[in-house]
């Protein structure tokens, strides 16, 4: 029995056998789709507690589903308030204006800073919930990847599960997808420092905050860098992640001794306050461009202009240099 929004009754236990078209998806992403309307914090909780089972065993949220896997989904109760949650029309309309590329299987938007890519952890909605509300006819909208809430720029959303699987395969093979970010870092980034290679490990603090650090037991991670411009006390750089780890660019910049300006999680409060007076009022990290080889072999390149607030900050820094 499917979960009904606003229904306070318990749904029955569901056993779902994964078909070929659903194979390759992460368990959490699959549950986000089949349990639309259920808060993501609730979904992660039932996974963590082992209430969701794959082939009668516990499974991690990042587990990639295989064809013929059997998923057990427990009964879930939705409150009336959760069922009525809707995304403001002003947010949805801004997302429409932010679309920089669309075809029959893929949407790429220039995400604004300040909006999360999905709801959860006290956030009632994000980009994906807004698009699903706006595009009710597209039944299979899924995030291809994630951007931090403060990070702006290119974000991919698949309209078909076949496209989702295809891009995930390309990302895993590290081919066919090139992402370029622009960041303003503190200090003078050396022109000779073209690569940071350091393993990254995720940790969750007692407060629930997620942090990432360089650690010998972490997952391999590599980021390519290039100096774009030198400013007073800072360097504008281009960063190209060669792997896809959480907070990778931010932590690799910190590891290199040049934290991203405006980064309140990993940066220096003193430096951030100094540059706030120069106009840098948030994390200066922007997903500037995306190059993707489509299944047809066609190559597309999408550019997302630097937002007005970051452009204004650069202008002020150039003036004061």
mmCIF file of C-alpha atoms in Angstrom:
data_model
loop_
_atom_site.group_PDB
_atom_site.id
_atom_site.type_symbol
_atom_site.label_atom_id
_atom_site.label_comp_id
_atom_site.label_asym_id
_atom_site.label_seq_id
_atom_site.Cartn_x
_atom_site.Cartn_y
_atom_site.Cartn_z
ATOM 1 C CA UNK A 1 0.000 0.000 0.000
ATOM 2 C CA UNK A 2 1.400 3.410 -0.906
ATOM 3 C CA UNK A 3 1.863 6.146 1.683
ATOM 4 C CA UNK A 4 -0.860 8.794 1.457
ATOM 5 C CA UNK A 5 -0.056 12.396 2.339
ATOM 6 C CA UNK A 6 -1.925 13.660 5.361
ATOM 7 C CA UNK A 7 -3.053 10.160 6.286
ATOM 8 C CA UNK A 8 -2.402 9.386 9.949
ATOM 9 C CA UNK A 9 -2.975 5.648 9.522
ATOM 10 C CA UNK A 10 -0.072 3.240 9.189
ATOM 11 C CA UNK A 11 0.676 1.853 5.747
ATOM 12 C CA UNK A 12 1.393 -1.838 5.386
ATOM 13 C CA UNK A 13 4.868 -3.315 5.131
ATOM 14 C CA UNK A 14 5.925 -3.304 1.493
ATOM 15 C CA UNK A 15 8.236 -5.751 -0.257
ATOM 16 C CA UNK A 16 9.549 -4.419 -3.562
ATOM 17 C CA UNK A 17 11.680 -6.317 -6.066
ATOM 18 C CA UNK A 18 14.068 -4.030 -7.949
ATOM 19 C CA UNK A 19 13.672 -4.095 -11.706
ATOM 20 C CA UNK A 20 16.373 -3.458 -14.288
ATOM 21 C CA UNK A 21 15.212 0.145 -14.766
ATOM 22 C CA UNK A 22 15.703 0.913 -11.052
ATOM 23 C CA UNK A 23 19.024 -0.904 -10.687
ATOM 24 C CA UNK A 24 22.049 1.296 -10.044
ATOM 25 C CA UNK A 25 20.266 3.860 -7.870
ATOM 26 C CA UNK A 26 21.397 4.597 -4.346
ATOM 27 C CA UNK A 27 19.050 3.216 -1.702
ATOM 28 C CA UNK A 28 18.346 6.668 -0.218
ATOM 29 C CA UNK A 29 17.554 8.216 -3.607
ATOM 30 C CA UNK A 30 15.226 5.333 -4.454
ATOM 31 C CA UNK A 31 13.352 5.745 -1.159
ATOM 32 C CA UNK A 32 13.092 9.529 -1.660
ATOM 33 C CA UNK A 33 11.218 8.786 -4.871
ATOM 34 C CA UNK A 34 8.903 6.010 -3.697
ATOM 35 C CA UNK A 35 8.196 7.720 -0.368
ATOM 36 C CA UNK A 36 7.484 11.208 -1.686
ATOM 37 C CA UNK A 37 6.196 13.418 1.100
ATOM 38 C CA UNK A 38 8.132 11.595 3.827
ATOM 39 C CA UNK A 39 10.802 13.884 5.375
ATOM 40 C CA UNK A 40 14.308 12.860 4.380
ATOM 41 C CA UNK A 41 15.368 12.831 8.032
ATOM 42 C CA UNK A 42 12.714 10.152 8.621
ATOM 43 C CA UNK A 43 13.972 8.094 5.672
ATOM 44 C CA UNK A 44 17.578 8.250 6.851
ATOM 45 C CA UNK A 45 16.412 7.276 10.350
ATOM 46 C CA UNK A 46 14.618 4.114 9.226
ATOM 47 C CA UNK A 47 17.650 3.137 7.141
ATOM 48 C CA UNK A 48 20.010 3.764 10.059
ATOM 49 C CA UNK A 49 17.831 1.792 12.480
ATOM 50 C CA UNK A 50 17.704 -1.184 10.104
ATOM 51 C CA UNK A 51 13.962 -0.916 9.504
ATOM 52 C CA UNK A 52 14.641 -0.860 5.772
ATOM 53 C CA UNK A 53 16.053 -4.189 4.659
ATOM 54 C CA UNK A 54 17.659 -5.235 1.393
ATOM 55 C CA UNK A 55 17.572 -8.994 0.854
ATOM 56 C CA UNK A 56 16.648 -9.361 4.559
ATOM 57 C CA UNK A 57 19.810 -7.537 5.667
ATOM 58 C CA UNK A 58 20.637 -4.039 6.844
ATOM 59 C CA UNK A 59 21.893 -1.724 4.099
ATOM 60 C CA UNK A 60 23.600 1.648 4.044
ATOM 61 C CA UNK A 61 21.972 4.692 2.462
ATOM 62 C CA UNK A 62 24.708 4.732 -0.204
ATOM 63 C CA UNK A 63 24.109 1.118 -1.244
ATOM 64 C CA UNK A 64 23.631 0.768 -5.019
ATOM 65 C CA UNK A 65 20.563 -1.309 -5.772
ATOM 66 C CA UNK A 66 20.937 -4.382 -7.951
ATOM 67 C CA UNK A 67 18.350 -5.994 -10.197
ATOM 68 C CA UNK A 68 16.277 -8.567 -8.247
ATOM 69 C CA UNK A 69 17.160 -7.024 -4.866
ATOM 70 C CA UNK A 70 14.204 -7.295 -2.482
ATOM 71 C CA UNK A 71 13.555 -4.181 -0.380
ATOM 72 C CA UNK A 72 11.442 -4.213 2.760
ATOM 73 C CA UNK A 73 9.881 -0.827 3.530
ATOM 74 C CA UNK A 74 8.357 -0.548 7.017
ATOM 75 C CA UNK A 75 5.033 1.101 7.893
ATOM 76 C CA UNK A 76 5.373 4.900 7.970
ATOM 77 C CA UNK A 77 3.056 7.424 9.561
ATOM 78 C CA UNK A 78 2.754 10.920 8.087
ATOM 79 C CA UNK A 79 1.400 13.791 10.113
ATOM 80 C CA UNK A 80 -1.220 16.103 8.683
ATOM 81 C CA UNK A 81 1.249 18.980 8.787
ATOM 82 C CA UNK A 82 3.849 17.059 6.798
ATOM 83 C CA UNK A 83 1.288 16.118 4.184
ATOM 84 C CA UNK A 84 0.320 19.741 3.582
ATOM 85 C CA UNK A 85 3.851 21.097 3.221
ATOM 86 C CA UNK A 86 4.239 22.944 -0.065
ATOM 87 C CA UNK A 87 6.987 24.960 -1.715
ATOM 88 C CA UNK A 88 6.240 28.707 -2.103
ATOM 89 C CA UNK A 89 5.411 29.678 -5.686
ATOM 90 C CA UNK A 90 8.059 32.410 -5.592
ATOM 91 C CA UNK A 91 10.746 29.758 -5.046
ATOM 92 C CA UNK A 92 9.388 27.579 -7.851
ATOM 93 C CA UNK A 93 9.272 30.494 -10.302
ATOM 94 C CA UNK A 94 12.887 31.437 -9.489
ATOM 95 C CA UNK A 95 13.918 27.875 -10.252
ATOM 96 C CA UNK A 96 12.235 28.074 -13.654
ATOM 97 C CA UNK A 97 14.247 31.195 -14.428
ATOM 98 C CA UNK A 98 17.419 29.408 -13.260
ATOM 99 C CA UNK A 99 17.209 26.582 -15.828
ATOM 100 C CA UNK A 100 20.225 26.886 -18.142
ATOM 101 C CA UNK A 101 19.781 23.591 -20.036
ATOM 102 C CA UNK A 102 16.956 21.115 -20.580
ATOM 103 C CA UNK A 103 16.222 18.187 -22.848
ATOM 104 C CA UNK A 104 13.888 15.202 -22.581
ATOM 105 C CA UNK A 105 16.051 13.496 -19.923
ATOM 106 C CA UNK A 106 18.043 16.165 -18.090
ATOM 107 C CA UNK A 107 17.688 19.573 -16.439
ATOM 108 C CA UNK A 108 20.632 21.753 -15.412
ATOM 109 C CA UNK A 109 19.947 24.773 -13.227
ATOM 110 C CA UNK A 110 22.110 27.627 -11.976
ATOM 111 C CA UNK A 111 21.290 27.137 -8.295
ATOM 112 C CA UNK A 112 21.246 30.191 -6.070
ATOM 113 C CA UNK A 113 23.191 30.283 -2.829
ATOM 114 C CA UNK A 114 20.994 29.762 0.225
ATOM 115 C CA UNK A 115 18.667 27.066 -1.122
ATOM 116 C CA UNK A 116 19.353 23.442 -0.243
ATOM 117 C CA UNK A 117 19.258 20.784 -2.952
ATOM 118 C CA UNK A 118 16.775 18.746 -0.864
ATOM 119 C CA UNK A 119 14.806 19.037 2.359
ATOM 120 C CA UNK A 120 15.798 17.504 5.673
ATOM 121 C CA UNK A 121 17.560 18.450 8.931
ATOM 122 C CA UNK A 122 15.036 21.165 9.676
ATOM 123 C CA UNK A 123 14.700 22.279 6.031
ATOM 124 C CA UNK A 124 11.173 21.683 4.734
ATOM 125 C CA UNK A 125 12.058 21.757 1.040
ATOM 126 C CA UNK A 126 14.878 22.136 -1.453
ATOM 127 C CA UNK A 127 15.463 22.272 -5.196
ATOM 128 C CA UNK A 128 14.220 18.750 -5.884
ATOM 129 C CA UNK A 129 10.968 19.172 -3.909
ATOM 130 C CA UNK A 130 10.295 22.489 -5.655
ATOM 131 C CA UNK A 131 10.870 21.007 -9.108
ATOM 132 C CA UNK A 132 8.681 17.999 -8.361
ATOM 133 C CA UNK A 133 5.887 20.331 -7.322
ATOM 134 C CA UNK A 134 6.427 22.511 -10.377
ATOM 135 C CA UNK A 135 6.807 19.646 -12.851
ATOM 136 C CA UNK A 136 4.153 17.201 -11.745
ATOM 137 C CA UNK A 137 4.206 15.597 -15.198
ATOM 138 C CA UNK A 138 7.843 14.528 -14.720
ATOM 139 C CA UNK A 139 7.377 11.586 -12.382
ATOM 140 C CA UNK A 140 11.036 10.550 -12.082
ATOM 141 C CA UNK A 141 12.905 13.739 -11.183
ATOM 142 C CA UNK A 142 16.043 12.891 -9.187
ATOM 143 C CA UNK A 143 19.156 14.779 -8.109
ATOM 144 C CA UNK A 144 22.176 13.569 -10.062
ATOM 145 C CA UNK A 145 24.621 15.082 -7.564
ATOM 146 C CA UNK A 146 24.597 17.600 -4.715
ATOM 147 C CA UNK A 147 25.813 21.118 -3.961
ATOM 148 C CA UNK A 148 26.164 22.538 -0.482
ATOM 149 C CA UNK A 149 23.424 24.966 0.487
ATOM 150 C CA UNK A 150 25.720 28.011 0.253
ATOM 151 C CA UNK A 151 27.351 26.888 -2.995
ATOM 152 C CA UNK A 152 25.837 28.334 -6.161
ATOM 153 C CA UNK A 153 26.033 27.151 -9.765
ATOM 154 C CA UNK A 154 25.417 24.171 -12.040
ATOM 155 C CA UNK A 155 23.234 21.419 -10.614
ATOM 156 C CA UNK A 156 22.022 18.402 -12.616
ATOM 157 C CA UNK A 157 18.566 16.845 -12.198
ATOM 158 C CA UNK A 158 17.647 13.710 -14.147
ATOM 159 C CA UNK A 159 14.165 13.441 -15.642
ATOM 160 C CA UNK A 160 14.620 9.749 -16.483
ATOM 161 C CA UNK A 161 16.135 6.973 -14.408
ATOM 162 C CA UNK A 162 18.134 5.851 -17.439
ATOM 163 C CA UNK A 163 19.891 9.244 -17.496
ATOM 164 C CA UNK A 164 20.471 9.081 -13.735
ATOM 165 C CA UNK A 165 22.127 5.671 -14.065
ATOM 166 C CA UNK A 166 24.156 6.791 -17.077
ATOM 167 C CA UNK A 167 25.651 9.882 -15.399
ATOM 168 C CA UNK A 168 26.350 7.973 -12.177
ATOM 169 C CA UNK A 169 28.241 5.382 -14.224
ATOM 170 C CA UNK A 170 30.234 8.151 -15.937
ATOM 171 C CA UNK A 171 31.064 9.738 -12.593
ATOM 172 C CA UNK A 172 32.189 6.407 -11.156
ATOM 173 C CA UNK A 173 34.399 5.771 -14.197
ATOM 174 C CA UNK A 174 35.616 9.400 -14.008
ATOM 175 C CA UNK A 175 34.901 10.041 -17.656
ATOM 176 C CA UNK A 176 32.367 12.007 -19.660
ATOM 177 C CA UNK A 177 31.652 14.565 -16.899
ATOM 178 C CA UNK A 178 33.849 17.586 -16.157
ATOM 179 C CA UNK A 179 32.928 20.043 -13.409
ATOM 180 C CA UNK A 180 34.666 23.372 -12.879
ATOM 181 C CA UNK A 181 34.256 25.525 -9.772
ATOM 182 C CA UNK A 182 35.490 29.030 -9.035
ATOM 183 C CA UNK A 183 36.575 29.809 -5.481
ATOM 184 C CA UNK A 184 38.208 32.687 -3.662
ATOM 185 C CA UNK A 185 40.766 31.428 -1.168
ATOM 186 C CA UNK A 186 42.780 33.194 1.472
ATOM 187 C CA UNK A 187 46.437 33.960 0.829
ATOM 188 C CA UNK A 188 48.581 33.390 -2.246
ATOM 189 C CA UNK A 189 47.867 30.037 -3.861
ATOM 190 C CA UNK A 190 51.119 28.877 -5.537
ATOM 191 C CA UNK A 191 50.946 28.743 -9.334
ATOM 192 C CA UNK A 192 52.847 25.456 -9.174
ATOM 193 C CA UNK A 193 50.247 23.771 -6.955
ATOM 194 C CA UNK A 194 48.102 22.094 -9.610
ATOM 195 C CA UNK A 195 46.825 19.060 -7.701
ATOM 196 C CA UNK A 196 45.757 18.239 -4.159
ATOM 197 C CA UNK A 197 45.579 14.523 -3.460
ATOM 198 C CA UNK A 198 44.442 13.639 0.063
ATOM 199 C CA UNK A 199 42.006 10.984 1.397
ATOM 200 C CA UNK A 200 38.824 12.313 3.006
ATOM 201 C CA UNK A 201 36.833 10.885 5.896
ATOM 202 C CA UNK A 202 33.341 11.952 7.025
ATOM 203 C CA UNK A 203 32.513 12.404 10.692
ATOM 204 C CA UNK A 204 29.339 13.419 12.514
ATOM 205 C CA UNK A 205 29.695 15.581 15.617
ATOM 206 C CA UNK A 206 27.533 15.171 18.722
ATOM 207 C CA UNK A 207 25.528 18.158 17.536
ATOM 208 C CA UNK A 208 24.689 16.236 14.359
ATOM 209 C CA UNK A 209 26.839 18.499 12.198
ATOM 210 C CA UNK A 210 28.667 16.682 9.421
ATOM 211 C CA UNK A 211 32.393 17.388 9.073
ATOM 212 C CA UNK A 212 35.021 16.045 6.691
ATOM 213 C CA UNK A 213 38.747 15.789 7.353
ATOM 214 C CA UNK A 214 41.880 14.551 5.659
ATOM 215 C CA UNK A 215 42.613 11.153 7.177
ATOM 216 C CA UNK A 216 44.772 8.215 6.166
ATOM 217 C CA UNK A 217 41.747 5.890 6.470
ATOM 218 C CA UNK A 218 39.556 8.113 4.311
ATOM 219 C CA UNK A 219 38.432 7.600 0.725
ATOM 220 C CA UNK A 220 40.824 8.644 -2.069
ATOM 221 C CA UNK A 221 40.186 12.171 -3.339
ATOM 222 C CA UNK A 222 41.865 14.398 -5.922
ATOM 223 C CA UNK A 223 41.224 17.996 -6.980
ATOM 224 C CA UNK A 224 42.985 19.898 -9.777
ATOM 225 C CA UNK A 225 43.599 23.613 -9.315
ATOM 226 C CA UNK A 226 44.584 26.618 -11.420
ATOM 227 C CA UNK A 227 45.197 30.244 -10.440
ATOM 228 C CA UNK A 228 42.840 32.668 -12.212
ATOM 229 C CA UNK A 229 43.559 35.988 -10.507
ATOM 230 C CA UNK A 230 45.491 37.398 -7.568
ATOM 231 C CA UNK A 231 43.873 39.943 -5.273
ATOM 232 C CA UNK A 232 44.908 41.593 -2.023
ATOM 233 C CA UNK A 233 45.237 38.794 0.506
ATOM 234 C CA UNK A 234 43.363 36.306 -1.671
ATOM 235 C CA UNK A 235 43.504 34.234 -4.861
ATOM 236 C CA UNK A 236 40.698 33.447 -7.281
ATOM 237 C CA UNK A 237 41.165 29.836 -8.372
ATOM 238 C CA UNK A 238 39.599 27.260 -10.652
ATOM 239 C CA UNK A 239 38.965 23.890 -8.977
ATOM 240 C CA UNK A 240 38.163 20.687 -10.848
ATOM 241 C CA UNK A 241 37.189 17.735 -8.616
ATOM 242 C CA UNK A 242 38.532 14.496 -10.075
ATOM 243 C CA UNK A 243 36.594 12.500 -7.476
ATOM 244 C CA UNK A 244 33.223 13.251 -5.873
ATOM 245 C CA UNK A 245 33.650 13.348 -2.101
ATOM 246 C CA UNK A 246 31.554 15.400 0.325
ATOM 247 C CA UNK A 247 33.034 18.907 0.867
ATOM 248 C CA UNK A 248 36.006 17.838 -1.254
ATOM 249 C CA UNK A 249 37.014 21.229 -2.663
ATOM 250 C CA UNK A 250 36.526 22.981 0.668
ATOM 251 C CA UNK A 251 38.607 20.496 2.669
ATOM 252 C CA UNK A 252 41.331 20.203 0.034
ATOM 253 C CA UNK A 253 41.689 24.003 -0.009
ATOM 254 C CA UNK A 254 41.997 23.963 3.785
ATOM 255 C CA UNK A 255 44.532 21.108 3.568
ATOM 256 C CA UNK A 256 46.587 23.173 1.125
ATOM 257 C CA UNK A 257 46.650 26.034 3.631
ATOM 258 C CA UNK A 258 44.247 28.280 1.723
ATOM 259 C CA UNK A 259 40.700 27.916 3.066
ATOM 260 C CA UNK A 260 37.841 29.261 0.959
ATOM 261 C CA UNK A 261 36.808 32.720 2.086
ATOM 262 C CA UNK A 262 33.370 32.807 3.675
ATOM 263 C CA UNK A 263 33.576 29.153 4.723
ATOM 264 C CA UNK A 264 32.217 29.185 8.282
ATOM 265 C CA UNK A 265 32.657 25.415 8.653
ATOM 266 C CA UNK A 266 36.291 25.008 7.641
ATOM 267 C CA UNK A 267 37.666 28.548 7.319
ATOM 268 C CA UNK A 268 39.012 31.168 9.729
ATOM 269 C CA UNK A 269 36.477 33.378 11.516
ATOM 270 C CA UNK A 270 38.993 36.233 11.602
ATOM 271 C CA UNK A 271 39.689 36.013 7.871
ATOM 272 C CA UNK A 272 35.994 35.649 7.066
ATOM 273 C CA UNK A 273 35.165 38.775 9.072
ATOM 274 C CA UNK A 274 37.949 40.691 7.344
ATOM 275 C CA UNK A 275 36.672 39.821 3.872
ATOM 276 C CA UNK A 276 33.053 40.338 4.888
ATOM 277 C CA UNK A 277 33.940 44.018 5.157
ATOM 278 C CA UNK A 278 35.237 43.731 1.580
ATOM 279 C CA UNK A 279 31.899 42.364 0.376
ATOM 280 C CA UNK A 280 32.382 38.582 0.638
ATOM 281 C CA UNK A 281 29.328 37.800 2.760
ATOM 282 C CA UNK A 282 28.991 34.050 2.088
ATOM 283 C CA UNK A 283 30.936 31.010 0.943
ATOM 284 C CA UNK A 284 32.789 32.057 -2.226
ATOM 285 C CA UNK A 285 32.343 28.796 -4.115
ATOM 286 C CA UNK A 286 30.498 28.607 -7.433
ATOM 287 C CA UNK A 287 29.956 25.663 -9.821
ATOM 288 C CA UNK A 288 30.877 27.692 -12.889
ATOM 289 C CA UNK A 289 30.629 25.183 -15.708
ATOM 290 C CA UNK A 290 29.735 21.638 -16.589
ATOM 291 C CA UNK A 291 30.778 19.569 -19.584
ATOM 292 C CA UNK A 292 28.868 16.357 -20.211
ATOM 293 C CA UNK A 293 28.901 13.670 -22.878
ATOM 294 C CA UNK A 294 25.308 12.517 -23.394
ATOM 295 C CA UNK A 295 24.398 8.879 -24.142
ATOM 296 C CA UNK A 296 24.017 9.841 -27.817
ATOM 297 C CA UNK A 297 27.659 10.940 -27.912
ATOM 298 C CA UNK A 298 26.730 14.613 -28.114
ATOM 299 C CA UNK A 299 28.845 16.840 -25.871
ATOM 300 C CA UNK A 300 27.185 19.749 -24.084
ATOM 301 C CA UNK A 301 28.909 22.528 -22.127
ATOM 302 C CA UNK A 302 26.885 24.666 -19.750
ATOM 303 C CA UNK A 303 28.184 27.837 -18.108
ATOM 304 C CA UNK A 304 26.666 29.487 -15.046
ATOM 305 C CA UNK A 305 27.689 33.154 -14.699
ATOM 306 C CA UNK A 306 29.151 34.215 -11.359
ATOM 307 C CA UNK A 307 26.274 35.571 -9.216
ATOM 308 C CA UNK A 308 25.941 39.322 -8.748
ATOM 309 C CA UNK A 309 27.009 39.230 -5.079
ATOM 310 C CA UNK A 310 30.285 37.450 -5.864
ATOM 311 C CA UNK A 311 30.965 39.675 -8.871
ATOM 312 C CA UNK A 312 30.435 42.753 -6.712
ATOM 313 C CA UNK A 313 32.820 41.377 -4.078
ATOM 314 C CA UNK A 314 35.527 40.780 -6.692
ATOM 315 C CA UNK A 315 35.044 44.292 -8.056
ATOM 316 C CA UNK A 316 35.474 45.767 -4.578
ATOM 317 C CA UNK A 317 38.590 43.664 -3.932
ATOM 318 C CA UNK A 318 40.127 44.724 -7.255
ATOM 319 C CA UNK A 319 39.448 48.362 -6.419
ATOM 320 C CA UNK A 320 41.114 48.060 -3.014
ATOM 321 C CA UNK A 321 44.128 46.050 -4.260
#
